[in-house]
């Protein structure tokens, strides 16, 4: 372990040596107790404000069909198959015809609308939308339906009905009068029953022609009750993680399979009917998990991402395409002499986020409703790129961006693997370039995480820092018996991540940011697992891995303390992993203890150098006896943290349950004794 000998700060604590002791009663003890020495006079690193964050990508229907609360799929007929998600029905002998009209004008990004000719008969013509594998509606909740329409016929009327799988109408509304110019009509209805699988029927009656577009349905209750905003339960779960940063919008969707399908932030802002639809690369990526109806409407676009980051107190971390499409797919790159527009996009993004209202892009931000800057301080250049061609492009980006905006830290890619030739080349070259934060990814088996808990102990400490931008323990498929999609998010995977995270925290002077990936997954339409949060049309479930992230983020501390056992970092001896820190603002010492053994373990905690502790401490514990335990939508609380307040007294011993992650929060009597100078 490399300890910093001279830190810029010191913590001066008065008072005498304190020994803590607690006793847990649990039977199975196969080992002697483990001594842990925590020295509050030995701060070993600062923990950055951004240490534990979240990685958001529109994968597994995380945005459309997920966090973005729109309930209608293909609302403006822009999917390549314009009626995908829609059914045409006729009732009562109605004669009618439907055309999808392409009115593409130069510069217009929404090309199509539906033109309906209602001919004879008393019945109706119906456009019925299936939603995202059904539409989730809740009893007594209100829903906002809107439609852009025009008609020259006074007799044309529009009604809507939400219909459950038993053909019961659970909500309805009508629009009486249409005008001959295009207008958006909005009606609100209350739902009578809860159903996860409704359809939305848009019913046209009368005689004459009617044209429609942007057919939309949102819950009225959204995150912060913003009209046509985010799904409240999912947004709340993200907020409850208290992330230090949010990385968006990916992930591989930043790259696109080809450059044509890359993510372009400028196309994701402004009125939603002007945001150009794009193929989601996860639509086609995995043959076994293909999702032909997966597109990006960008209803959740860059303005909304920034706004959400602000809502939840997370530093925004956008990742931009660096002139390279996915190297696993096409490996298409833009030639170096054509890179300028990509770099300009990055410059403009910084202006959009931070510029004054008088600048071009700052003015647009203000016009969109946010006059104040979004305070962008982090920017990713490329996602999971590799090779010399990445270095060449990164250098060109960095030269321009750093000269104009030195305050914005740039994140560069270490490729898809945490070791090997590709990684070594990137790591070496990027460090030569004095890259500020290098993004390492590891999707690995449990053993890898446990073996690599010391990965950063011997890392180069000067210059470049690490962003552990995507990681998750992957339990091999052949070791999973359960058919639940969520079953890969076991307590065991969560504990191995927690153990590894103690190594990240211990090396917080090297690893300045970390995020689990991916974040959200639709239980019926996922492409990639494990994931941090699972959802269906009505509910969502936090995984054990979610709780680990939350335990670390909420109990972060800002100064890491020396935490040793027999003079060495406690990183797997007797299956215990430990780290400790001080939260100098709240005045707490925070000890994190992970026990990966099936058996209980006893630890003796010796704190030296501290002043007086308060008598009552908090213990947060996540555990299960069964390694393969997981949370499902059917049983969402199977594994969840328990919090208790206990009296410290003079006891010295803590007994950790088998398979457990523990956070002890020890409040100091006088937090003012900390001196960070
Ligand atoms: O998190 C899923 C994918 O894993 C991301 O899109 C990509 O960056 C990585 O390969």
XYZ file of C-alpha atoms and ligand atoms in Angstrom:
687
model
C 0.000 0.000 0.000
C 1.292 3.376 -0.904
C 0.462 5.925 1.750
C 0.800 9.604 1.157
C 3.456 10.850 3.525
C 2.631 14.514 3.229
C -0.970 15.375 2.640
C -2.097 18.921 2.182
C -4.170 18.598 5.250
C -3.993 17.089 8.645
C -6.623 16.212 11.110
C -5.834 17.244 14.599
C -7.799 15.448 17.164
C -7.490 16.011 20.812
C -8.307 13.487 23.457
C -7.128 10.118 24.270
C -7.106 6.779 22.634
C -10.520 5.288 22.313
C -11.273 1.670 22.108
C -14.630 0.705 20.849
C -16.378 -2.443 21.564
C -19.625 -4.003 20.657
C -20.884 -7.474 20.940
C -23.063 -9.286 18.465
C -24.474 -12.609 19.479
C -24.136 -15.116 16.721
C -23.078 -18.654 17.002
C -20.924 -19.770 14.103
C -17.388 -18.622 14.841
C -14.744 -20.459 12.974
C -11.949 -17.951 13.342
C -10.279 -15.835 15.939
C -11.287 -12.236 16.020
C -9.686 -9.797 13.605
C -8.029 -6.694 15.015
C -8.580 -3.499 13.094
C -6.549 -0.418 13.911
C -7.989 2.856 12.757
C -5.806 5.868 13.287
C -7.638 9.151 13.076
C -4.283 10.922 13.053
C -3.441 9.206 9.789
C -5.562 10.616 7.012
C -4.512 8.864 3.830
C -6.619 10.500 1.139
C -9.353 13.002 0.380
C -12.583 11.540 -0.958
C -13.923 13.590 -3.828
C -17.465 14.940 -3.718
C -18.094 12.893 -6.861
C -16.726 9.617 -5.525
C -19.882 7.474 -5.871
C -22.100 8.283 -8.832
C -24.497 6.756 -11.331
C -24.143 5.663 -14.934
C -27.228 6.271 -17.040
C -27.609 4.733 -20.464
C -30.713 4.147 -22.556
C -30.190 0.395 -22.532
C -32.824 -2.113 -21.323
C -35.514 0.516 -22.109
C -34.081 2.740 -19.403
C -35.224 5.996 -21.047
C -38.053 5.402 -23.521
C -40.310 2.918 -21.754
C -38.528 3.619 -18.454
C -37.423 6.840 -16.788
C -39.060 8.982 -19.480
C -42.686 8.625 -18.463
C -44.262 8.696 -21.950
C -46.670 5.744 -22.161
C -47.275 5.756 -25.932
C -44.745 4.005 -28.128
C -43.972 5.539 -31.519
C -46.125 8.564 -30.730
C -45.332 10.411 -33.943
C -45.069 7.523 -36.427
C -41.349 8.111 -36.899
C -40.244 4.490 -36.415
C -39.013 3.067 -39.736
C -42.210 0.969 -39.756
C -44.526 3.912 -39.091
C -47.306 1.862 -37.539
C -45.135 -0.220 -35.241
C -46.879 -0.317 -31.874
C -50.210 0.707 -33.407
C -53.230 -1.301 -34.547
C -56.000 -0.043 -36.801
C -59.500 -1.172 -35.847
C -62.909 -0.371 -37.245
C -66.170 -0.746 -35.349
C -69.839 -0.551 -36.295
C -69.269 -1.061 -39.997
C -67.240 2.109 -40.262
C -65.499 2.752 -43.531
C -62.282 4.646 -43.186
C -58.759 4.771 -44.522
C -55.427 5.720 -43.055
C -52.350 7.114 -44.717
C -49.029 7.926 -43.160
C -48.007 11.142 -44.828
C -44.386 12.108 -45.127
C -44.267 15.896 -45.204
C -40.512 16.129 -44.811
C -39.413 19.668 -45.307
C -35.832 20.825 -45.284
C -34.677 21.056 -41.697
C -37.738 19.329 -40.259
C -36.880 16.370 -38.086
C -40.370 14.963 -37.606
C -41.425 13.891 -41.034
C -44.610 11.958 -40.620
C -48.182 12.244 -39.462
C -51.315 10.145 -39.846
C -54.116 11.238 -42.182
C -57.460 9.537 -41.597
C -60.397 9.695 -43.926
C -63.633 8.798 -42.167
C -66.148 7.779 -44.790
C -69.386 6.058 -43.924
C -71.116 4.455 -41.016
C -72.032 5.235 -37.471
C -69.132 3.354 -35.934
C -65.571 4.442 -35.419
C -62.043 4.112 -36.634
C -59.549 3.323 -33.878
C -55.805 3.724 -33.613
C -54.802 1.539 -30.715
C -51.385 1.815 -29.096
C -49.789 -1.067 -27.199
C -47.422 1.046 -25.102
C -44.104 -0.349 -23.967
C -45.151 -3.954 -23.481
C -48.470 -2.646 -22.241
C -49.358 0.602 -20.555
C -49.202 0.770 -16.764
C -52.074 2.718 -15.209
C -52.970 3.129 -11.547
C -56.360 3.397 -9.921
C -57.361 6.958 -8.987
C -54.315 8.465 -10.638
C -54.702 11.096 -13.334
C -53.286 10.879 -16.856
C -52.681 13.568 -19.412
C -53.481 12.706 -23.011
C -52.422 15.025 -25.790
C -52.645 14.942 -29.544
C -51.718 17.321 -32.340
C -54.596 17.398 -34.828
C -56.408 19.331 -37.517
C -59.645 18.741 -39.398
C -61.765 20.674 -41.860
C -64.822 18.691 -40.874
C -66.993 19.829 -37.984
C -68.370 16.351 -37.523
C -65.054 14.679 -36.650
C -64.685 13.896 -32.955
C -61.885 12.179 -31.037
C -62.413 10.050 -27.962
C -59.852 8.067 -26.052
C -60.255 4.957 -23.995
C -57.719 3.125 -21.906
C -58.626 -0.538 -22.086
C -57.342 -3.267 -19.793
C -56.542 -6.837 -20.956
C -60.115 -7.917 -20.063
C -61.428 -5.241 -22.420
C -62.705 -3.138 -19.535
C -62.472 0.602 -20.065
C -60.472 1.980 -17.149
C -60.304 5.591 -18.259
C -61.741 7.770 -20.998
C -61.957 11.337 -22.284
C -63.048 13.212 -25.367
C -62.041 16.119 -27.535
C -65.027 17.784 -29.123
C -64.030 20.414 -31.519
C -61.095 20.339 -33.872
C -59.901 23.323 -35.869
C -58.603 23.395 -39.395
C -55.140 24.523 -38.296
C -52.805 22.224 -36.371
C -53.269 22.461 -32.619
C -52.345 20.377 -29.634
C -55.351 19.207 -27.614
C -54.941 18.035 -24.047
C -57.379 16.177 -21.816
C -56.971 14.651 -18.395
C -58.689 11.529 -17.156
C -58.722 9.590 -13.943
C -58.096 5.883 -14.047
C -60.634 3.519 -12.450
C -58.500 0.417 -11.993
C -54.845 -0.507 -11.785
C -53.490 -2.442 -14.734
C -49.986 -3.075 -16.033
C -51.105 -3.947 -19.524
C -53.596 -1.420 -20.815
C -53.904 -0.271 -24.429
C -54.707 3.254 -25.466
C -57.486 3.502 -28.046
C -57.741 6.746 -29.946
C -61.232 6.666 -31.447
C -62.245 8.768 -34.433
C -65.937 9.319 -35.161
C -67.928 11.344 -37.701
C -67.276 12.001 -41.331
C -64.427 13.805 -43.015
C -60.683 14.051 -42.892
C -58.575 14.397 -39.796
C -54.787 14.520 -39.452
C -52.967 13.651 -36.242
C -49.451 13.546 -34.798
C -47.627 13.398 -31.423
C -50.191 11.151 -29.712
C -49.061 11.088 -26.134
C -50.071 9.873 -22.687
C -48.271 10.704 -19.446
C -49.054 10.208 -15.796
C -49.909 13.567 -14.293
C -47.831 12.682 -11.287
C -44.236 12.723 -12.478
C -40.902 13.484 -10.830
C -41.336 16.987 -9.361
C -44.683 16.996 -11.177
C -43.103 18.372 -14.304
C -45.485 18.143 -17.215
C -44.549 15.228 -19.459
C -41.550 14.497 -17.280
C -39.893 11.534 -15.620
C -41.395 8.459 -13.989
C -41.562 9.369 -10.323
C -40.680 6.022 -8.695
C -37.599 5.511 -10.858
C -36.388 9.085 -10.485
C -36.861 8.830 -6.724
C -34.807 5.639 -6.571
C -31.981 7.405 -8.373
C -32.247 10.414 -6.071
C -32.180 8.110 -3.040
C -28.755 6.897 -4.123
C -27.444 10.413 -3.431
C -25.054 10.137 -6.349
C -22.099 12.493 -6.498
C -22.320 12.567 -10.286
C -24.446 11.272 -13.106
C -22.839 10.043 -16.278
C -25.088 10.224 -19.359
C -26.194 9.282 -22.006
C -24.066 6.113 -22.072
C -22.451 3.806 -22.830
C -22.324 2.474 -26.327
C -25.281 4.537 -27.525
C -22.913 7.511 -27.503
C -20.875 5.757 -30.166
C -23.646 4.283 -32.314
C -23.095 1.199 -34.438
C -22.043 3.573 -37.221
C -21.339 7.284 -37.039
C -24.702 8.028 -38.617
C -26.356 6.543 -35.537
C -24.154 8.259 -32.989
C -25.685 10.299 -30.189
C -25.783 14.019 -31.048
C -26.789 16.171 -28.111
C -27.974 19.103 -30.179
C -30.702 16.932 -31.665
C -32.059 16.163 -28.198
C -33.016 19.656 -27.011
C -35.889 22.015 -27.773
C -39.527 21.092 -28.439
C -40.013 17.329 -28.292
C -41.718 17.235 -31.688
C -38.497 18.538 -33.198
C -36.221 15.887 -31.710
C -35.207 13.483 -34.418
C -35.809 9.815 -33.678
C -32.762 7.547 -33.730
C -32.222 3.818 -33.738
C -31.202 2.570 -30.320
C -28.119 0.401 -30.914
C -29.450 -2.094 -28.336
C -32.326 -2.730 -30.743
C -30.088 -4.984 -32.787
C -27.010 -5.616 -30.666
C -27.778 -9.044 -29.222
C -29.594 -11.507 -31.478
C -30.975 -13.350 -28.451
C -32.242 -10.174 -26.821
C -33.210 -8.148 -29.856
C -35.802 -5.411 -29.422
C -37.106 -4.348 -32.844
C -39.185 -1.596 -31.269
C -36.277 0.107 -29.477
C -35.678 3.662 -30.683
C -34.602 6.884 -29.027
C -37.289 9.575 -29.062
C -35.021 11.843 -26.975
C -37.993 13.002 -24.908
C -35.327 12.630 -22.254
C -32.645 14.793 -23.820
C -29.649 16.777 -22.671
C -31.644 19.621 -21.117
C -33.601 17.106 -19.015
C -30.411 15.259 -18.041
C -28.830 18.458 -16.779
C -32.017 19.410 -14.979
C -32.239 16.014 -13.314
C -28.600 16.193 -12.192
C -29.372 19.525 -10.595
C -32.497 18.094 -8.938
C -30.577 15.302 -7.270
C -27.403 17.225 -6.483
C -25.236 15.167 -8.842
C -22.447 16.711 -10.913
C -23.365 16.309 -14.583
C -20.976 14.137 -16.575
C -21.950 14.031 -20.248
C -20.028 11.707 -22.559
C -19.652 12.800 -26.169
C -18.844 10.959 -29.335
C -15.207 11.532 -30.264
C -15.500 10.761 -33.958
C -15.549 7.003 -33.474
C -18.433 4.573 -33.813
C -18.574 1.380 -31.768
C -15.377 -0.567 -32.388
C -17.157 -3.876 -31.771
C -19.589 -3.027 -34.595
C -18.475 -0.955 -37.560
C -15.268 0.553 -36.135
C -16.059 3.545 -38.320
C -14.014 6.649 -37.543
C -14.234 10.143 -38.886
C -11.033 11.177 -40.615
C -8.887 13.514 -38.558
C -9.362 16.420 -40.938
C -13.122 16.090 -40.411
C -13.054 16.044 -36.619
C -13.764 19.753 -36.101
C -17.572 19.504 -35.965
C -17.245 16.908 -33.212
C -14.947 19.174 -31.220
C -17.281 22.079 -31.893
C -20.146 20.025 -30.408
C -18.113 19.703 -27.221
C -17.318 23.433 -27.108
C -20.964 24.247 -27.705
C -22.063 21.840 -25.016
C -19.881 23.595 -22.459
C -21.356 26.891 -23.594
C -24.872 25.429 -23.378
C -24.240 24.249 -19.823
C -22.123 27.065 -18.451
C -22.287 30.038 -20.799
C -23.882 33.349 -19.867
C -27.323 34.144 -21.194
C -25.676 36.349 -23.750
C -23.738 33.542 -25.417
C -25.256 31.605 -28.296
C -25.861 28.360 -26.434
C -26.302 29.948 -23.009
C -29.156 31.972 -24.514
C -30.795 28.787 -25.740
C -30.482 27.224 -22.280
C -32.166 30.306 -20.806
C -34.874 30.160 -23.452
C -35.517 26.533 -22.560
C -36.167 27.590 -18.980
C -32.828 27.554 -17.189
C -31.159 30.964 -17.131
C -28.609 29.897 -14.530
C -25.668 27.750 -15.642
C -25.709 24.006 -15.021
C -22.162 24.076 -13.689
C -20.586 21.481 -15.952
C -17.141 20.493 -14.639
C -16.702 17.020 -16.142
C -16.821 15.897 -19.749
C -16.155 12.481 -21.273
C -14.474 12.272 -24.664
C -15.594 9.019 -26.275
C -17.071 6.055 -24.485
C -15.274 2.739 -24.529
C -12.748 3.512 -27.269
C -9.364 2.020 -27.827
C -6.309 2.040 -30.105
C -4.012 4.700 -31.526
C -6.936 6.222 -33.385
C -8.531 7.082 -30.044
C -5.380 8.682 -28.693
C -5.058 10.796 -31.842
C -8.616 12.031 -31.525
C -8.489 12.551 -27.779
C -5.384 14.704 -28.157
C -7.114 16.984 -30.640
C -10.151 17.350 -28.392
C -8.019 17.986 -25.315
C -5.867 20.641 -27.006
C -8.883 22.744 -27.965
C -11.038 22.147 -24.903
C -8.329 22.657 -22.302
C -7.159 25.882 -23.871
C -10.672 27.347 -23.834
C -12.143 25.700 -20.734
C -9.303 24.592 -18.424
C -11.768 24.245 -15.547
C -13.635 21.364 -17.229
C -11.995 18.031 -16.416
C -11.802 15.653 -19.350
C -12.415 11.949 -19.042
C -10.661 9.607 -21.416
C -11.224 5.948 -22.172
C -9.115 2.967 -21.107
C -11.145 0.692 -23.392
C -13.421 -2.195 -22.507
C -10.971 -4.262 -20.415
C -9.123 -3.451 -17.210
C -5.942 -5.167 -18.371
C -4.197 -6.558 -21.459
C -2.364 -4.978 -24.363
C -5.161 -2.647 -25.324
C -5.481 -1.342 -21.777
C -1.717 -1.023 -21.282
C -1.291 1.015 -24.440
C -4.095 3.414 -23.548
C -3.009 3.734 -19.952
C 0.572 4.500 -20.939
C -0.245 6.958 -23.707
C -2.971 8.750 -21.801
C -0.709 9.169 -18.802
C 1.986 10.573 -21.087
C -0.640 13.079 -22.210
C -1.360 13.872 -18.550
C -4.978 12.831 -19.021
C -6.954 13.976 -16.010
C -9.329 11.068 -15.438
C -9.036 7.701 -17.160
C -12.223 5.658 -17.405
C -11.687 1.973 -16.553
C -14.420 -0.643 -17.019
C -14.739 -4.026 -15.400
C -17.562 -6.463 -15.895
C -15.994 -9.485 -14.271
C -16.753 -12.564 -12.173
C -16.902 -12.402 -8.363
C -13.386 -13.747 -7.878
C -11.925 -11.005 -10.054
C -13.422 -8.373 -7.801
C -12.113 -10.011 -4.640
C -8.651 -10.588 -6.094
C -8.459 -7.020 -7.360
C -9.310 -5.302 -4.132
C -5.688 -4.161 -3.958
C -5.617 -3.082 -7.601
C -5.032 0.578 -6.834
C -2.738 0.203 -3.815
C 0.304 0.341 -6.064
C -1.024 2.615 -8.811
C 0.918 5.622 -9.965
C -0.329 8.489 -7.776
C 0.875 11.424 -9.755
C -1.002 13.101 -12.600
C -3.794 10.982 -14.075
C -6.599 9.799 -11.816
C -9.021 6.930 -12.323
C -12.738 6.976 -13.028
C -14.111 3.463 -12.453
C -16.855 4.336 -14.899
C -18.580 0.988 -15.423
C -18.395 -2.048 -13.221
C -20.544 -4.907 -12.007
C -19.985 -8.437 -10.786
C -21.253 -10.860 -13.408
C -22.248 -14.276 -12.156
C -21.827 -16.670 -15.088
C -25.141 -17.770 -16.647
C -24.428 -21.437 -16.066
C -24.264 -20.793 -12.323
C -27.749 -19.288 -12.225
C -30.692 -21.565 -11.588
C -33.407 -19.009 -11.209
C -35.251 -17.745 -14.252
C -36.027 -14.312 -12.848
C -34.248 -11.607 -14.826
C -33.263 -10.041 -11.510
C -31.656 -13.241 -10.223
C -28.198 -12.215 -11.409
C -28.189 -9.404 -8.882
C -27.425 -11.628 -5.912
C -26.292 -10.616 -2.459
C -23.030 -12.369 -3.293
C -22.411 -10.150 -6.309
C -23.257 -7.108 -4.187
C -20.842 -8.130 -1.436
C -18.008 -8.718 -3.897
C -18.622 -5.235 -5.288
C -18.702 -3.842 -1.749
C -15.405 -5.550 -0.937
C -13.864 -4.099 -4.086
C -15.265 -0.671 -3.260
C -13.382 -0.663 0.040
C -10.264 -0.814 -2.150
C -11.542 2.140 -4.187
C -12.217 4.173 -1.067
C -8.847 3.286 0.447
C -7.293 4.638 -2.743
C -9.512 7.673 -3.089
C -6.453 9.755 -3.950
C -6.226 7.674 -7.161
C -9.814 6.644 -7.844
C -11.847 9.790 -7.762
C -15.123 8.572 -9.208
C -16.934 5.257 -9.616
C -20.267 4.064 -10.991
C -21.997 0.693 -11.252
C -23.394 -0.164 -14.698
C -25.957 -0.436 -16.138
C -28.460 1.410 -14.011
C -32.013 0.560 -15.090
C -33.645 -2.424 -16.760
C -37.135 -3.286 -17.890
C -37.933 -6.761 -16.685
C -39.654 -7.588 -19.960
C -37.293 -5.895 -22.358
C -33.740 -6.005 -21.078
C -30.649 -6.590 -23.206
C -27.997 -6.674 -20.493
C -27.857 -7.884 -16.930
C -27.165 -7.521 -14.057
C -28.522 -4.017 -13.530
C -28.943 -1.831 -10.496
C -32.714 -1.271 -10.622
C -35.375 -3.425 -12.286
C -38.842 -2.251 -13.238
C -42.082 -3.179 -14.942
C -44.868 -0.842 -16.011
C -45.967 -0.189 -12.436
C -43.231 -1.096 -9.992
C -39.516 -1.007 -9.505
C -37.148 -2.968 -7.334
C -33.800 -2.066 -5.843
C -31.215 -4.850 -5.991
C -28.753 -5.744 -3.206
C -26.176 -4.039 -5.432
C -28.270 -0.869 -5.272
C -28.182 -0.979 -1.499
C -24.406 -1.360 -1.494
C -24.086 1.705 -3.723
C -26.425 3.596 -1.449
C -24.605 2.553 1.735
C -21.312 3.801 0.322
C -22.672 7.026 -1.192
C -24.761 8.100 1.776
C -21.919 7.288 4.185
C -19.083 8.606 2.102
C -16.894 10.607 4.408
C -14.437 13.085 2.986
C -11.118 11.929 4.468
C -9.965 8.300 4.375
C -8.269 7.003 7.498
C -5.544 4.452 7.919
C -7.348 1.149 8.568
C -4.921 -1.704 9.205
C -4.837 -5.219 10.486
C -1.416 -6.412 11.627
C 0.050 -3.388 9.865
C -1.603 -4.078 6.502
C -4.790 -2.813 4.860
C -7.625 -5.171 5.716
C -8.403 -6.492 2.266
C -9.592 -10.060 2.483
C -7.710 -11.469 5.494
C -10.181 -13.828 7.160
C -12.669 -12.750 4.448
C -12.964 -9.265 5.920
C -12.577 -6.078 3.910
C -12.504 -2.762 5.714
C -12.104 0.925 5.185
C -12.856 3.968 7.287
C -13.239 7.660 6.794
C -14.299 10.836 8.530
C -17.173 12.995 7.506
C -15.737 16.272 8.696
C -18.948 18.150 7.991
C -21.279 15.935 9.987
C -18.589 14.985 12.484
C -18.789 11.209 12.055
C -16.272 8.433 11.808
C -17.542 5.924 9.268
C -16.309 2.341 9.243
C -17.230 -0.013 6.406
C -16.802 -3.729 7.063
C -17.569 -6.437 4.532
C -17.638 -10.092 5.497
C -17.601 -12.398 2.468
C -17.444 -15.551 4.563
C -20.543 -17.650 5.127
C -19.654 -17.568 8.806
C -19.874 -14.749 11.268
C -16.629 -12.942 12.012
C -15.613 -11.039 15.093
C -13.653 -7.846 14.729
C -11.997 -5.756 17.409
C -12.044 -2.161 16.472
C -9.327 0.030 17.937
C -9.579 3.692 17.203
C -6.607 5.783 18.149
C -6.100 9.504 17.979
C -9.739 10.328 18.182
C -11.505 12.572 20.585
C -14.634 11.515 22.418
C -17.315 9.607 20.630
C -20.977 9.923 21.412
C -22.516 6.976 23.136
C -25.076 6.046 20.506
C -23.878 4.820 17.141
C -25.660 3.714 13.982
C -25.143 0.323 12.382
C -26.383 -0.333 8.855
C -26.234 -3.940 7.807
C -27.021 -5.722 4.551
C -26.901 -9.495 4.743
C -28.429 -12.811 3.831
C -27.522 -16.362 4.691
C -28.050 -17.455 1.103
C -25.411 -16.349 -1.374
C -27.891 -16.459 -4.218
C -30.562 -14.332 -2.517
C -31.881 -11.511 -4.672
C -34.738 -9.034 -4.820
C -37.442 -9.512 -7.406
C -40.532 -7.559 -8.317
C -42.471 -10.358 -6.587
C -40.348 -10.125 -3.473
C -38.670 -6.728 -3.506
C -37.654 -6.684 0.142
C -35.935 -10.064 0.341
C -32.553 -8.423 0.874
C -32.515 -4.949 2.309
C -30.377 -3.003 4.735
C -31.369 -2.868 8.372
C -30.455 0.149 10.405
C -30.189 0.185 14.157
C -28.957 2.573 16.797
C -26.925 0.931 19.513
C -25.197 1.973 22.680
C -21.455 1.922 22.409
C -20.604 1.747 26.089
C -17.244 0.161 26.725
C -17.636 -2.791 24.497
C -14.884 -3.566 22.049
C -16.046 -6.331 19.785
C -18.271 -6.288 16.735
C -19.608 -9.507 15.409
C -20.333 -9.343 11.705
C -22.903 -11.706 10.281
C -21.819 -14.145 7.611
C -22.245 -12.631 4.122
C -22.730 -9.068 5.261
C -21.887 -5.490 4.384
C -21.793 -3.196 7.402
C -21.479 0.524 7.875
C -20.860 1.866 11.360
C -21.461 5.555 11.871
C -19.738 6.793 15.017
C -20.629 10.394 15.854
C -17.912 12.464 17.486
C -18.788 14.560 20.494
C -17.020 17.599 19.112
C -16.765 17.846 15.403
C -15.149 21.266 15.715
C -11.937 19.545 16.756
C -11.235 18.688 13.144
C -8.780 20.910 11.449
C -8.397 20.372 7.725
C -5.606 22.866 7.091
O -23.184 -1.006 -19.627
C -23.390 -1.685 -20.815
C -22.314 -1.404 -21.846
O -21.100 -1.904 -21.405
C -22.024 0.041 -22.130
O -22.895 0.585 -23.049
C -20.637 0.001 -22.669
O -19.919 1.181 -22.416
C -20.026 -1.227 -22.044
O -19.481 -2.049 -22.994
